[in-house]
């Protein structure tokens, strides 16, 4: 590139523009860049590592299939996560399963953690389990994937006001849970 | 006090969640082997796809322009010429010229309406919906092309009018405003009739609008004549209100038309 930046530094929009001009080899870079995030998102949604591998792969296959339908007006990352969200919903439909249950997320959070991290993760995992599926998805996308509320509305196909209310209610629930937790800890310390 | 405590708690939650994000490291990370396997598979799949290079906006616009029927282009060319001849005709009184100008103002709109409605005739809707760009995008492009052609025609008519001694206010009152309102009405009608709008609908709509503008122009000319301001009418607030009102109405009609076009598939499959 003329400005001398490494390919890895190119923005998604620059890559998609090149891909749409026919330089499809840049798709590899785009897929590599987003694979971990999409995998983690699918893991949060399905609560199962094997299902997350399948859903992540399916998401990128959908990307290859429907890339022509992508328009620059949409943020690429939000569009990709929207595909992932739909793929996960399809997975639940096919498997006749419900989205990730109460304990699945908590177990995953604790999995592979070092001893010192377990307590912290347990707290976050249990706190997130206090939320409904929609509230959890909103909080996870906001804090763990760095999306803005407007983009979350796009990904989840919900109105902006609905996303705001899910976010606010989720934060309220987390606050109530943390207050209860800190109260209990103070009691135990005494 | 409570509010401060609430804020403090919220800050703590944000910090805990952000910290969890920072240290997530391993828990949500795919195994490297599995990841590479998937990436290799996706790379192989990617090699199989052939993307058609996307065209630029200007190229797409030119594409759509080339798909408009020759009749539309002839009409778009003939109407301003007709108006120019009318404005330059010294045998006609100004009053009569303005009346005819008003009555004919819907003509460009009728030509555009016929072209837009072609998309719903003889199974064309299904065909265009299955194209690379769906019908809403195609119609949006066509509206833009027709709008550019109309604007060029309007500029020519204005220039001819000014050269022949008509004030800009007169041309706005008796040509541009009727043109904008007629175009808006046609677009709203196209949104309502869609596939039901065949053959006579645009012609009847054009005739109806033409008759309406004759009456309206005749009344307006009488009023201006009575006030002795027919030649010198230059009330800027009124003219600006009419111009922006007309443009606003047209923008609303375009948005409504495109919105209705986008709903077509839903309507078809819901048998609405």
XYZ file of C-alpha atoms in Angstrom:
462
model
C 0.000 0.000 0.000
C 1.172 3.480 -0.824
C 1.123 4.795 2.745
C 3.607 2.094 3.771
C 1.457 0.461 6.437
C 1.644 -3.279 6.943
C -1.364 -5.235 5.653
C -2.276 -6.122 9.217
C -2.819 -2.435 9.973
C -5.381 -1.908 7.236
C -8.862 -1.162 8.428
C -11.716 -3.584 7.692
C -13.245 -1.020 5.359
C -10.025 -0.855 3.315
C -9.895 -4.637 3.075
C -13.553 -5.020 2.093
C -13.145 -2.312 -0.553
C -10.223 -4.245 -2.076
C -12.101 -7.549 -1.850
C -15.083 -6.044 -3.611
C -12.791 -4.854 -6.377
C -11.996 -8.535 -6.914
C -8.844 -8.977 -4.778
C -10.303 -11.891 -2.833
C -6.979 -12.951 -1.284
C -7.565 -10.255 1.362
C -10.464 -12.336 2.649
C -7.919 -14.586 4.398
C -6.656 -11.636 6.416
C -10.176 -10.531 7.283
C -11.154 -14.024 8.397
C -7.980 -14.449 10.459
C -8.538 -11.091 12.125
C -12.073 -11.872 13.245
C -11.882 -15.622 13.864
C -11.094 -15.455 17.591
C -13.779 -12.854 18.287
C -16.421 -14.750 16.353
C -15.450 -18.004 18.045
C -15.777 -16.377 21.472
C -19.129 -14.847 20.524
C -20.419 -18.244 19.354
C -19.073 -19.812 22.541
C -21.007 -17.297 24.639
C -24.147 -17.959 22.610
C -23.963 -21.758 22.463
C -22.082 -22.545 25.681
C -20.392 -25.446 23.903
C -16.891 -25.428 22.407
C -17.638 -27.945 19.623
C -20.753 -26.030 18.615
C -18.738 -22.799 18.707
C -16.172 -24.256 16.240
C -18.994 -25.317 13.912
C -20.847 -22.016 14.179
C -17.685 -19.944 13.650
C -16.860 -21.952 10.515
C -20.424 -21.664 9.264
C -20.345 -17.902 9.892
C -17.308 -17.471 7.647
C -18.803 -19.740 4.987
C -21.852 -17.460 5.021
C -19.480 -14.512 4.730
C -17.909 -15.996 1.590
C -21.323 -16.761 0.166
C -22.958 -13.401 0.842
C -20.053 -10.990 0.642
C -21.497 -9.467 -2.507
C -24.542 -8.374 -0.505
C -22.372 -6.418 1.926
C -22.557 -2.666 1.416
C -20.130 -0.102 2.786
C -22.924 1.658 4.644
C -22.788 -1.061 7.297
C -19.856 -1.550 9.616
C -18.234 -4.807 8.545
C -17.653 -6.124 12.080
C -21.271 -5.516 13.085
C -22.471 -7.186 9.887
C -20.273 -10.223 10.525
C -21.518 -10.580 14.107
C -25.063 -10.338 12.841
C -24.344 -13.336 10.599
C -22.813 -15.163 13.570
C -25.856 -14.405 15.690
C -28.155 -15.801 12.975
C -25.949 -18.867 12.507
C -26.146 -19.581 16.257
C -29.922 -19.209 16.195
C -30.033 -21.662 13.277
C -27.880 -24.035 15.301
C -30.368 -23.939 18.194
C -33.216 -24.519 15.789
C -31.525 -27.510 14.142
C -30.413 -29.045 17.410
C -33.734 -28.171 19.046
C -31.761 -26.693 21.899
C -32.138 -23.574 24.024
C -29.432 -20.884 24.034
C -26.531 -21.230 26.512
C -27.979 -22.052 29.917
C -27.285 -20.654 33.346
C -24.323 -22.837 34.226
C -22.721 -23.192 30.822
C -21.226 -19.739 30.809
C -19.993 -19.970 34.388
C -18.290 -23.314 33.666
C -16.671 -21.906 30.540
C -15.429 -18.869 32.412
C -13.702 -21.041 34.989
C -12.304 -23.452 32.408
C -8.498 -23.224 32.001
C -8.227 -20.359 34.457
C -5.275 -19.952 36.780
C -5.957 -20.289 40.539
C -5.825 -16.530 41.142
C -8.222 -15.834 38.273
C -10.902 -18.269 39.321
C -12.424 -16.094 42.012
C -12.674 -13.103 39.732
C -14.074 -15.095 36.826
C -16.526 -16.860 39.101
C -17.825 -13.482 40.142
C -18.191 -12.259 36.556
C -19.613 -15.572 35.339
C -22.201 -15.761 38.115
C -23.029 -12.095 37.727
C -23.643 -12.522 33.994
C -25.848 -15.521 34.682
C -28.225 -13.255 36.590
C -29.160 -11.685 33.273
C -31.650 -12.766 30.658
C -30.283 -14.091 27.342
C -30.852 -10.758 25.580
C -29.378 -8.666 28.394
C -26.321 -10.924 28.589
C -25.800 -10.739 24.848
C -25.967 -6.928 24.981
C -23.508 -6.696 27.898
C -21.105 -9.229 26.333
C -21.121 -7.443 22.959
C -20.634 -4.081 24.658
C -17.844 -4.951 27.081
C -16.117 -7.954 25.511
C -16.391 -7.135 21.837
C -16.287 -3.337 22.033
C -19.477 -2.620 20.095
C -21.475 0.566 20.475
C -25.152 0.253 21.394
C -26.132 1.348 17.856
C -24.085 -1.521 16.410
C -25.554 -3.984 18.918
C -28.997 -2.935 17.693
C -27.866 -3.828 14.157
C -26.390 -7.173 15.223
C -29.368 -8.277 17.289
C -31.914 -6.825 14.873
C -33.544 -4.867 17.684
C -34.574 -1.257 18.045
C -32.085 1.124 19.596
C -34.514 1.849 22.457
C -34.812 -1.901 23.162
C -31.032 -2.319 23.271
C -30.672 0.690 25.565
C -33.288 -0.719 27.893
C -31.653 -4.204 27.850
C -28.318 -2.593 28.661
C -29.765 -0.472 31.472
C -31.721 -3.376 32.979
C -28.665 -5.623 32.698
C -26.496 -3.084 34.467
C -29.170 -2.666 37.177
C -29.255 -6.431 37.750
C -25.464 -6.612 37.877
C -25.402 -3.722 40.312
C -27.958 -5.413 42.572
C -25.981 -8.667 42.439
C -22.669 -6.970 43.223
C -24.217 -5.091 46.136
C -25.560 -8.354 47.539
C -22.188 -10.046 47.022
C -20.188 -7.297 48.691
C -22.661 -7.309 51.622
C -22.230 -11.066 52.055
C -18.447 -10.776 51.910
C -18.451 -8.086 54.561
C -20.581 -10.387 56.761
C -18.127 -13.273 56.243
C -15.121 -11.047 57.036
C -16.681 -10.144 60.366
C -25.373 10.347 48.468
C -27.244 7.368 46.990
C -26.587 8.615 43.486
C -22.867 8.847 44.230
C -22.919 5.317 45.612
C -24.769 4.119 42.496
C -22.223 5.742 40.232
C -19.402 4.199 42.215
C -21.023 0.740 41.904
C -21.519 1.190 38.163
C -17.885 2.191 37.798
C -16.895 -0.966 39.682
C -19.043 -3.183 37.428
C -17.561 -1.608 34.337
C -14.088 -2.097 35.742
C -14.754 -5.768 36.620
C -16.197 -6.477 33.168
C -13.399 -4.618 31.435
C -10.838 -6.482 33.551
C -12.502 -9.770 32.615
C -12.097 -8.761 28.981
C -8.410 -7.954 29.511
C -7.593 -11.230 31.199
C -9.923 -13.455 29.160
C -6.803 -14.710 27.399
C -7.347 -18.429 27.283
C -10.945 -19.167 28.207
C -12.592 -18.078 25.006
C -9.692 -18.772 22.720
C -9.916 -21.548 20.125
C -7.232 -24.249 20.149
C -4.506 -23.207 17.708
C -4.625 -26.512 15.803
C -8.380 -26.391 15.288
C -8.182 -22.739 14.321
C -5.505 -23.337 11.671
C -7.468 -26.304 10.330
C -10.576 -24.136 9.929
C -8.610 -21.278 8.387
C -7.066 -23.652 5.858
C -10.511 -25.002 4.984
C -11.869 -21.467 4.591
C -8.877 -20.484 2.454
C -9.650 -23.404 0.138
C -13.297 -22.353 -0.031
C -12.282 -18.760 -0.713
C -10.233 -19.837 -3.724
C -13.376 -21.337 -5.232
C -15.405 -18.138 -5.129
C -15.393 -15.627 -7.933
C -16.528 -12.180 -6.883
C -17.641 -9.830 -9.586
C -15.885 -6.519 -8.995
C -18.302 -3.984 -7.518
C -19.022 -0.983 -9.683
C -18.658 2.578 -8.468
C -21.731 4.689 -7.811
C -21.243 6.711 -11.002
C -20.871 3.521 -13.068
C -24.057 2.101 -11.570
C -25.867 5.321 -12.357
C -24.720 5.220 -15.972
C -25.794 1.573 -16.144
C -29.292 2.449 -15.009
C -29.428 5.411 -17.376
C -28.665 3.077 -20.279
C -31.556 0.819 -19.263
C -34.132 3.614 -19.429
C -36.151 3.309 -22.628
C -35.266 5.631 -25.550
C -38.791 7.083 -25.309
C -37.958 8.489 -21.873
C -34.842 10.230 -23.160
C -36.676 11.582 -26.183
C -39.438 12.841 -23.898
C -36.969 14.368 -21.460
C -35.375 16.185 -24.369
C -38.592 17.172 -26.150
C -40.404 18.632 -23.118
C -37.849 21.382 -22.300
C -37.624 22.223 -26.017
C -41.418 22.528 -26.088
C -41.381 24.774 -23.029
C -38.619 26.939 -24.515
C -40.595 27.373 -27.727
C -43.638 28.278 -25.673
C -41.766 30.840 -23.596
C -40.218 32.364 -26.719
C -43.523 32.601 -28.604
C -44.250 36.298 -28.901
C -47.661 35.699 -30.439
C -49.030 34.500 -27.102
C -49.867 36.752 -24.180
C -47.875 36.230 -21.021
C -51.002 35.178 -19.160
C -51.806 32.455 -21.717
C -48.197 31.310 -21.808
C -48.166 30.896 -18.023
C -51.466 29.013 -18.139
C -50.153 26.550 -20.738
C -46.852 26.253 -18.884
C -48.711 25.323 -15.685
C -50.943 22.846 -17.465
C -47.944 21.136 -19.081
C -45.752 21.159 -15.959
C -46.763 17.565 -15.023
C -45.475 16.231 -18.375
C -41.919 15.290 -17.224
C -43.489 13.564 -14.233
C -45.830 11.507 -16.424
C -42.867 10.338 -18.522
C -40.961 9.361 -15.361
C -44.003 7.640 -13.864
C -44.543 5.494 -16.972
C -40.902 4.402 -16.783
C -41.027 3.603 -13.063
C -44.240 1.628 -13.434
C -42.697 -0.538 -16.151
C -40.888 -2.357 -13.354
C -44.159 -3.845 -12.167
C -45.533 -4.839 -15.528
C -45.401 -8.244 -17.222
C -43.628 -9.985 -14.361
C -40.771 -7.466 -14.412
C -40.891 -7.035 -10.635
C -39.887 -10.629 -9.931
C -37.159 -10.409 -12.560
C -35.682 -7.185 -11.183
C -35.952 -8.360 -7.594
C -33.748 -11.313 -8.551
C -31.077 -9.040 -10.039
C -27.732 -8.206 -8.471
C -29.257 -5.040 -6.991
C -32.767 -5.465 -5.633
C -35.692 -3.462 -6.914
C -35.522 -0.781 -4.215
C -31.931 0.037 -5.200
C -32.775 -0.092 -8.905
C -35.741 2.257 -8.464
C -33.625 4.575 -6.293
C -31.060 4.789 -9.078
C -33.754 5.415 -11.674
C -35.282 8.162 -9.538
C -31.864 9.778 -9.307
C -31.249 9.562 -13.070
C -34.713 10.955 -13.845
C -34.224 13.645 -11.192
C -30.936 14.746 -12.754
C -32.551 14.834 -16.211
C -35.539 16.792 -14.819
C -33.221 19.261 -13.064
C -31.294 19.870 -16.279
C -34.567 20.393 -18.169
C -35.827 22.765 -15.477
C -32.608 24.790 -15.638
C -33.014 25.118 -19.418
C -36.657 26.235 -19.029
C -35.670 28.786 -16.361
C -32.911 30.168 -18.574
C -35.311 30.447 -21.519
C -37.936 32.115 -19.305
C -35.503 34.660 -17.889
C -34.186 35.471 -21.351
C -37.747 36.099 -22.547
C -38.600 38.512 -19.758
C -40.294 36.233 -17.200
C -39.268 36.743 -13.587
C -37.868 33.850 -11.544
C -40.859 34.239 -9.196
C -43.312 33.757 -12.072
C -41.457 30.687 -13.305
C -41.445 29.240 -9.801
C -45.159 29.889 -9.277
C -46.337 28.662 -12.667
C -43.781 26.007 -13.578
C -41.465 24.726 -10.861
C -43.987 24.465 -8.028
C -46.579 22.622 -10.187
C -43.773 20.358 -11.461
C -42.601 19.462 -7.933
C -46.118 18.859 -6.610
C -47.136 16.811 -9.676
C -44.009 14.633 -9.410
C -44.762 14.057 -5.714
C -48.377 13.115 -6.412
C -47.282 10.686 -9.148
C -44.766 9.017 -6.848
C -47.333 8.673 -4.078
C -49.781 7.195 -6.608
C -47.119 4.775 -7.892
C -46.541 3.627 -4.309
C -50.275 3.032 -3.848
C -51.044 1.355 -7.188
C -47.789 -0.530 -7.803
C -48.661 -3.503 -9.977
C -52.241 -2.276 -10.391
C -51.003 0.835 -12.185
C -51.073 -0.038 -15.844
C -51.613 1.781 -19.124
C -54.132 4.491 -18.435
C -53.226 5.296 -14.836
C -50.238 7.574 -15.610
C -52.056 9.222 -18.480
C -55.184 9.857 -16.395
C -53.064 11.075 -13.481
C -51.247 13.470 -15.805
C -54.511 14.737 -17.302
C -56.013 15.221 -13.843
C -52.990 17.172 -12.649
C -52.932 19.248 -15.854
C -56.588 20.267 -15.409
C -55.972 21.041 -11.733
C -53.024 23.314 -12.563
C -55.006 25.168 -15.262
C -57.658 26.047 -12.670
C -55.092 26.863 -10.046
C -52.997 29.034 -12.391
C -56.072 30.807 -13.703
C -57.163 31.650 -10.143
C -53.650 32.755 -9.176
C -53.316 34.951 -12.260
C -56.644 36.619 -11.422
C -55.514 37.264 -7.859
C -52.125 38.679 -8.903
C -53.787 40.770 -11.606
C -56.253 42.145 -9.110
C -53.404 43.115 -6.793
C -51.486 44.632 -9.743
C -48.402 42.531 -8.971
C -48.525 40.058 -11.864
C -45.255 41.267 -13.367
C -43.563 42.332 -10.169
C -44.434 39.604 -7.659
C -41.275 38.943 -5.651
C -42.363 38.065 -2.106
C -39.272 36.149 -1.034
C -40.776 34.385 2.030
C -43.737 33.076 -0.001
C -41.563 31.974 -2.919
C -39.019 30.349 -0.602
C -41.804 28.580 1.312
C -43.253 27.257 -1.961
C -39.853 26.132 -3.219
C -38.787 24.369 -0.031
C -42.311 23.069 0.590
C -42.326 21.559 -2.908
C -38.847 20.059 -2.505
C -39.761 18.675 0.928
C -42.919 17.088 -0.455
C -40.935 15.546 -3.303
C -38.320 14.155 -0.895
C -41.113 12.660 1.239
C -42.787 11.151 -1.842
C -39.472 9.630 -3.023
C -38.819 8.110 0.408
C -42.361 6.778 0.597
C -42.159 5.316 -2.905
C -38.852 3.565 -2.162
C -40.185 2.308 1.149
C -43.271 0.879 -0.568
C -41.028 -0.716 -3.204
C -39.001 -2.389 -0.461
C -42.150 -3.883 1.029
C -43.157 -5.512 -2.247
C -41.667 -8.911 -1.511
C -43.242 -9.049 1.923
C -46.604 -8.125 0.418
C -46.310 -10.737 -2.304
C -45.448 -13.583 0.035
C -48.038 -12.547 2.588
C -50.589 -12.298 -0.236
C -51.381 -8.736 0.931
